[in-house]
Coordinates of C-alpha atoms and ligand atoms in Angstrom, one line a residue:
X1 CA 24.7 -188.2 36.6
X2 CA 23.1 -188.9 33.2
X3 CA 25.0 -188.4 29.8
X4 CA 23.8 -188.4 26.3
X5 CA 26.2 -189.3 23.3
X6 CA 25.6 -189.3 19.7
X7 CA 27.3 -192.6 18.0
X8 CA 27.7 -191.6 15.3
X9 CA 28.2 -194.8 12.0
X10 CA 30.9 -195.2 9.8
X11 CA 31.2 -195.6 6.3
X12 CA 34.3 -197.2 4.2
X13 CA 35.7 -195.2 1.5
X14 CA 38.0 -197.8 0.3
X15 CA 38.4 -201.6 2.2
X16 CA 41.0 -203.8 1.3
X17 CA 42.4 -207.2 2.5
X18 CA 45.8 -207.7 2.3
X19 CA 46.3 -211.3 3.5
X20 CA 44.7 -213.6 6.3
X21 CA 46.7 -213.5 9.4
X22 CA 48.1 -216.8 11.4
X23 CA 45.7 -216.4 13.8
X24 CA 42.8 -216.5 11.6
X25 CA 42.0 -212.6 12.2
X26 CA 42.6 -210.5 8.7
X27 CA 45.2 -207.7 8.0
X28 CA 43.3 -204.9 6.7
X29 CA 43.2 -201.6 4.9
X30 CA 40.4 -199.5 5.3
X31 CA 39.6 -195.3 4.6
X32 CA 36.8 -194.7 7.0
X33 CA 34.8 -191.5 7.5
X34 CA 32.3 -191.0 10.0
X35 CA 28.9 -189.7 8.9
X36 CA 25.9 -188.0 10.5
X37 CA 23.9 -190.9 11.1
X38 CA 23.9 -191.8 14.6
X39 CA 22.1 -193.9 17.8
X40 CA 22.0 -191.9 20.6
X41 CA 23.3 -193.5 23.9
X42 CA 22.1 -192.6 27.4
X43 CA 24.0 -193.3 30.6
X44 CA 22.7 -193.0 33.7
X45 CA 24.4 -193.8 36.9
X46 CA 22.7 -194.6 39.8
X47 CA 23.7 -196.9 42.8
X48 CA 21.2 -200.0 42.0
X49 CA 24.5 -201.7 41.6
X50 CA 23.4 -203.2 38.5
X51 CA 24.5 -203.1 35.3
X52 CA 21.5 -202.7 32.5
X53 CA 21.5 -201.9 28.9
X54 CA 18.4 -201.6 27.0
X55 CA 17.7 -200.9 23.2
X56 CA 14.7 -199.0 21.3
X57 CA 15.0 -202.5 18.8
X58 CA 13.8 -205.2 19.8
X59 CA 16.4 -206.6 17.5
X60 CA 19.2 -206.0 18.8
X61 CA 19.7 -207.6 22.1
X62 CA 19.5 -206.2 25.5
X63 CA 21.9 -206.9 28.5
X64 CA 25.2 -209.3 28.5
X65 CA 24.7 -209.7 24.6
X66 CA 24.9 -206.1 23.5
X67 CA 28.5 -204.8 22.7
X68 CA 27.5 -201.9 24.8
X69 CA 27.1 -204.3 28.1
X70 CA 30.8 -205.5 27.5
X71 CA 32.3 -202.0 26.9
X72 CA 30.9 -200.8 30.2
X73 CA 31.7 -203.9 32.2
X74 CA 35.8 -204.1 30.4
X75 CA 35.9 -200.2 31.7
X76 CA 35.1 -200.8 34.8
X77 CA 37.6 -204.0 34.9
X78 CA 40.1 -202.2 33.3
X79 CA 40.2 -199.2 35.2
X80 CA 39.5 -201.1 38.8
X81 CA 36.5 -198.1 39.4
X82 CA 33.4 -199.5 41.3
X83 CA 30.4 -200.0 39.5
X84 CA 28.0 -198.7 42.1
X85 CA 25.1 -199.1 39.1
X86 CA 24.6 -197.8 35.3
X87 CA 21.7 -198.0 33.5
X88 CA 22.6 -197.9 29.3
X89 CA 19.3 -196.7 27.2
X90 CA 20.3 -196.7 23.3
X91 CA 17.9 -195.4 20.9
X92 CA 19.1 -197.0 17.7
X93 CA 18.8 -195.4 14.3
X94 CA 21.7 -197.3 12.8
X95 CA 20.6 -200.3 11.0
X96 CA 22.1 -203.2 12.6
X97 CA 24.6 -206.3 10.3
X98 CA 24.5 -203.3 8.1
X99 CA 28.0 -202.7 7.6
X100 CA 28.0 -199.5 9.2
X101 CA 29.1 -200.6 12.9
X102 CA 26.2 -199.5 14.6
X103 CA 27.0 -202.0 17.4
X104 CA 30.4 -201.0 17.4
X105 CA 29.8 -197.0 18.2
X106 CA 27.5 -198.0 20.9
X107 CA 30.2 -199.2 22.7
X108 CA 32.2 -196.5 21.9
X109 CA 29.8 -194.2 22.7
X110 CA 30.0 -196.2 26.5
X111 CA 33.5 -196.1 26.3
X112 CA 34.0 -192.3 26.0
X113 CA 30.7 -191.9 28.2
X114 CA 31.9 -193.4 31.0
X115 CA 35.5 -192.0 31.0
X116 CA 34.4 -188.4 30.6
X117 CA 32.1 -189.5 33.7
X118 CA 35.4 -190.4 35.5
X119 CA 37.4 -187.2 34.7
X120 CA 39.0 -189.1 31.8
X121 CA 40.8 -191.7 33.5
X122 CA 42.5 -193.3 30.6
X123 CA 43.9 -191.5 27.8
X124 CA 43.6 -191.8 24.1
X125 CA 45.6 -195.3 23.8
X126 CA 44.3 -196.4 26.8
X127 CA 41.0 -196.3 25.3
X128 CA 42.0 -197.4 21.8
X129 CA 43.6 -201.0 23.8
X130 CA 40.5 -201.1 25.7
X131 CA 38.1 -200.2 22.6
X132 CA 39.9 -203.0 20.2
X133 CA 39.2 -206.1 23.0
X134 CA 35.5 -205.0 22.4
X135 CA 35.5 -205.3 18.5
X136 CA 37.8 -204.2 15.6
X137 CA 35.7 -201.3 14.5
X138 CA 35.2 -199.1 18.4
X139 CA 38.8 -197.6 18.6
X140 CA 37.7 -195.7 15.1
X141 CA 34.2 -195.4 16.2
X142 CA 35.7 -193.7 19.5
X143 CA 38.1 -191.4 17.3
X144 CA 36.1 -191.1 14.1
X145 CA 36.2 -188.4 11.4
X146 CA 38.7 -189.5 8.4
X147 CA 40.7 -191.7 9.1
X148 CA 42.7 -195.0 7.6
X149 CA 42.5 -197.9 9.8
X150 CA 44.9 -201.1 9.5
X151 CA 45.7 -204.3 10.6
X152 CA 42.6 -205.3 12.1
X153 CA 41.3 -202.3 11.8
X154 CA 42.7 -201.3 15.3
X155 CA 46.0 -199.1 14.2
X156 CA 44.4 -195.7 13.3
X157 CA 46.0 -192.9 11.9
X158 CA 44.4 -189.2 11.3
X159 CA 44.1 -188.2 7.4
X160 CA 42.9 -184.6 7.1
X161 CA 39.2 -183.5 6.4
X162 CA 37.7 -183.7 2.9
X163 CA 34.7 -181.6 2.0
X164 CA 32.6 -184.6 0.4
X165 CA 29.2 -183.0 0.1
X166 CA 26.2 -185.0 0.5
X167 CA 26.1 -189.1 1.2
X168 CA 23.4 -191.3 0.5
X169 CA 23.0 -194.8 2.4
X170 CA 21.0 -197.5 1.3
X171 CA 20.3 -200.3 3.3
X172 CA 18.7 -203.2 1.3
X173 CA 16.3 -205.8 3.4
X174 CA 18.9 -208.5 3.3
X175 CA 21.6 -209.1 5.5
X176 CA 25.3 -210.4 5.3
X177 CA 27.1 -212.3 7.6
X178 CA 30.8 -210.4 8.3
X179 CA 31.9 -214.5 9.0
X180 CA 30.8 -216.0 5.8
X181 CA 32.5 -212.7 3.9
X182 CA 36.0 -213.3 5.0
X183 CA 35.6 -216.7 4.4
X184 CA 35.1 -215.9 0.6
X185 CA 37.9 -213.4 0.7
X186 CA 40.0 -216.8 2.1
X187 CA 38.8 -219.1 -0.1
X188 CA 38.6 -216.8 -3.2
X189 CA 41.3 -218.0 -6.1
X190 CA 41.8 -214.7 -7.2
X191 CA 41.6 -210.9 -5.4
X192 CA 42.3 -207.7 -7.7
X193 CA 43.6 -205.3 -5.1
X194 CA 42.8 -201.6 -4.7
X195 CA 45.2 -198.8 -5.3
X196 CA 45.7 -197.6 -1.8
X197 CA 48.9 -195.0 -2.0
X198 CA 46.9 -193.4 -5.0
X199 CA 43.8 -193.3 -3.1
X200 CA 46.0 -192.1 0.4
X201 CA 48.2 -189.5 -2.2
X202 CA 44.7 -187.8 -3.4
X203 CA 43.9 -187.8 0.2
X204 CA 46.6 -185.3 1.3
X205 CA 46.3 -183.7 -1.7
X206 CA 42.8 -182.7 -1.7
X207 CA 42.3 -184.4 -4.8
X208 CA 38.2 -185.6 -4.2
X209 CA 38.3 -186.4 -8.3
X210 CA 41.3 -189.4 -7.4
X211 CA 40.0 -190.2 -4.0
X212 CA 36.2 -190.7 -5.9
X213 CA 37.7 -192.7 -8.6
X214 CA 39.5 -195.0 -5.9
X215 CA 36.7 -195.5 -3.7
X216 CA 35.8 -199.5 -3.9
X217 CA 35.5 -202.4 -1.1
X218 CA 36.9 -205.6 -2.4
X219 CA 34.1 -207.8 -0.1
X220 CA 32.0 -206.3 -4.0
X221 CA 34.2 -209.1 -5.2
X222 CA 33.0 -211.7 -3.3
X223 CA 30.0 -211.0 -1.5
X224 CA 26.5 -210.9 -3.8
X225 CA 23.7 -208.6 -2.7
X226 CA 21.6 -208.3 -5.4
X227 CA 20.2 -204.9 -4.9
X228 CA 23.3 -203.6 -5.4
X229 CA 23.6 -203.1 -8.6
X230 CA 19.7 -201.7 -8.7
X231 CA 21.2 -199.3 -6.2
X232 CA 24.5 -198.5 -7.5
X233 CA 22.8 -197.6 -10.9
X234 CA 20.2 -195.0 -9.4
X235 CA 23.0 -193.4 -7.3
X236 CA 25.3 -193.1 -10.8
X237 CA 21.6 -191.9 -12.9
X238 CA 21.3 -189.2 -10.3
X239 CA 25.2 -188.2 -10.8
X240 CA 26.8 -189.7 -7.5
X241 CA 30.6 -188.9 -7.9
X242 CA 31.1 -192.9 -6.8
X243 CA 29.1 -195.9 -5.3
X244 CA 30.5 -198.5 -3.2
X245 CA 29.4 -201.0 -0.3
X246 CA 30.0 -200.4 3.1
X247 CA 32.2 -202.5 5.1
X248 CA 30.6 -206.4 5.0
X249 CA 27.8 -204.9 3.4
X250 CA 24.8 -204.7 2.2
X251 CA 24.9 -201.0 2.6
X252 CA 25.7 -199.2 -0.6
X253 CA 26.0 -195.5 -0.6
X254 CA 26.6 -192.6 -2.9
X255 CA 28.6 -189.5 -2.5
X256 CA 26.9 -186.5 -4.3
X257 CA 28.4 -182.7 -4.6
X258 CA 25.2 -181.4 -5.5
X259 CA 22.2 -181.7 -2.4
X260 CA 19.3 -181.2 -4.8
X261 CA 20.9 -184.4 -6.7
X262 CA 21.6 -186.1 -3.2
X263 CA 17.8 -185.5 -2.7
X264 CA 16.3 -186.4 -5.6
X265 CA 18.6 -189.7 -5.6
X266 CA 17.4 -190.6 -1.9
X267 CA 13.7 -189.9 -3.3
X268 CA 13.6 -192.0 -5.9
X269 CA 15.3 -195.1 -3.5
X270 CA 12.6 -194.7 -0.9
X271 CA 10.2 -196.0 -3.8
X272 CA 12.3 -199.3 -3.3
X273 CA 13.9 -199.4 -0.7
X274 CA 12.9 -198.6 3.4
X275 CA 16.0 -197.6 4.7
X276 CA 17.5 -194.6 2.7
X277 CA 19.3 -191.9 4.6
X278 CA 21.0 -188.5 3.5
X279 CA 23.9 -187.6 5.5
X280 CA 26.6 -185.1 5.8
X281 CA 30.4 -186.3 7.1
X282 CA 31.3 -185.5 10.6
X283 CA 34.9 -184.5 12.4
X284 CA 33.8 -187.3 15.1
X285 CA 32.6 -190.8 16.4
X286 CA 30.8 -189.6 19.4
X287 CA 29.3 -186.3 20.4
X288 CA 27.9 -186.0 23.9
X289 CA 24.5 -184.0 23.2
X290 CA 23.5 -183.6 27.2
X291 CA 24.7 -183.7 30.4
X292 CA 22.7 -183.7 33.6
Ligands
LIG301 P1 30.5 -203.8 11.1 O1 30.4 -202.7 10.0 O2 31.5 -203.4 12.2 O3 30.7 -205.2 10.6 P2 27.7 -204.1 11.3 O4 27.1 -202.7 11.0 O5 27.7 -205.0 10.2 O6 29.1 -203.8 11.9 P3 26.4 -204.1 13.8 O7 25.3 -203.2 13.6 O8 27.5 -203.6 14.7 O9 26.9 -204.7 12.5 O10 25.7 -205.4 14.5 C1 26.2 -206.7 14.4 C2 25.5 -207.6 15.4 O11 25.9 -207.3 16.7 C3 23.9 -207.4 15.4 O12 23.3 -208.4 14.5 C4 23.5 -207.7 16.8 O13 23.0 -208.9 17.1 C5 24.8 -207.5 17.6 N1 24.8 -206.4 18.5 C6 25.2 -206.3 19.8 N2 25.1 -205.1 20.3 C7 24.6 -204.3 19.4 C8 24.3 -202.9 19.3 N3 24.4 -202.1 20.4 N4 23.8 -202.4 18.1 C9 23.7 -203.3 17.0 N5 24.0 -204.6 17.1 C10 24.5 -205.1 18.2

């Protein structure tokens, strides 16, 4: 059988770090939506008995080094299923060290695949302990929509819907290294900390004005990308309700109400910048597109 999936990426509305934990990991406090940007991921099961992924960028590595690779081989570990053979195929669209946990909603997208291919042989926790020995960000990535994410990311809980309008992404040529950002956060002398009951109370209460005027990623403090400020500027000219960086960075994006401003923004960014996208939110981390 041969499944398609939309994984979709991820964008943080508000990321915070509350302390560094004993065992070096960090204990976190992020919003996270899911937005209409997305790779699609193809799985198709044969009985090579083999286990291949390949990738659209020749970036991003194929086989044992891509996340995708270890979610499909700790399923079929975890689950004691035989893998008789699986080819993965991902045609990327995310940009990759972007901030946006492209790698991360591949291998949910395998995750979810491959346990709607097995009459859904673990259940929503099941796959939320498998997802978070894969990386922090795939038990959201497998859930998705709006949600607040803490201690490493891997305790989820559901926050309603918001109707945020349009987002623009910006990804600027350089890269950041997720590593080298928390060891700023660690060695930094001083961290102003976000307001994260105001931004959770305009949350429930439907308040976009609060949760727009909360939205910030304390990495900004820490971690220079030099764009950003070019960027954050053409998203406020254009009347963005808020900027912010995404995750690790670099990505910046900007939430508009108005689409013609959402537009105009993205236009005048693709004079600068290659990788601009418009997106819309979406209720989920992974879609499944076809089925054959
Ligand atoms: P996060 O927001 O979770 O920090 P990110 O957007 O910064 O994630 P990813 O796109 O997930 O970063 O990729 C990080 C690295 O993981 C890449 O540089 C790449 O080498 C490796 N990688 C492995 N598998 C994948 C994949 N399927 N897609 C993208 N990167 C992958």
């Amino acid at each position: 059988m041969t499944l398609t999936l939309k994984a979709y990426a991820k964008l943080n509305l508000m990321l915070d770090i509350l302390s560094t934990l004993p065992n070096g990991y960090h204990d976190l406090f992020m919003v996270m939506q899911s937005v209409s940007l997305y790779d699609l991921v193809t799985l198709d099961e044969n009985d090579s008995g083999a286990l291949t992924v390949s990738c659209s960028d020749p970036a991003i590595p194929a086989g044992e080094g891509n996340l995708a690779y270890k979610a499909a081989r700790r399923f079929f570990d975890e689950t004691g299923l035989p893998m008789t053979g699986l080819d993965i195929h991902i045609e990327k669209h995310i940009p990759h060290a972007a901030g946006l946990a492209g790698g991360s909603a591949d291998a949910a997208a395998v995750l979810v695949g491959l346990n709607r291919l097995h009459e859904n042989v673990l259940d929503t926790r099941e796959l939320i302990r498998v997802g978070s020995a894969i990386g922090s960000d795939v038990p959201f990535c497998a859930l998705g929509g709006l949600m607040l994410a803490q201690y490493t990311g891997t305790l989820l809980s559901f926050l309603p819907a918001l109707d945020f309008g349009k987002i623009v992404i910006v990804k600027p040529d350089c890269s950041v290294s997720t590593g080298e950002a928390y060891k700023a956060f660690d060695t930094a002398e001083r961290v102003r900390h976000l307001d994260k009951s105001g931004m959770l109370q305009s949350i429930l209460a439907g308040d976009l004005d609060g949760v727009y005027r909360r939205v910030d990623n304390v990495f900004e403090q820490f971690i220079d990308v030099s764009e950003r400020v070019i960027i954050k500027g053409i998203l406020r000219r254009h009347a963005a309700s808020c900027a912010c960086m995404s995750g690790s960075g670099p990505s910046v994006f900007g939430i508009f109400s108005s689409e013609a401003d959402a537009e105009e923004a993205a236009r005048t960014l693709r004079r600068s910048f290659k990788n601009v996208y418009v997106c819309d939110c979406v209720p989920r981390g992974i879609e499944t597109v076809d089925s054959q």
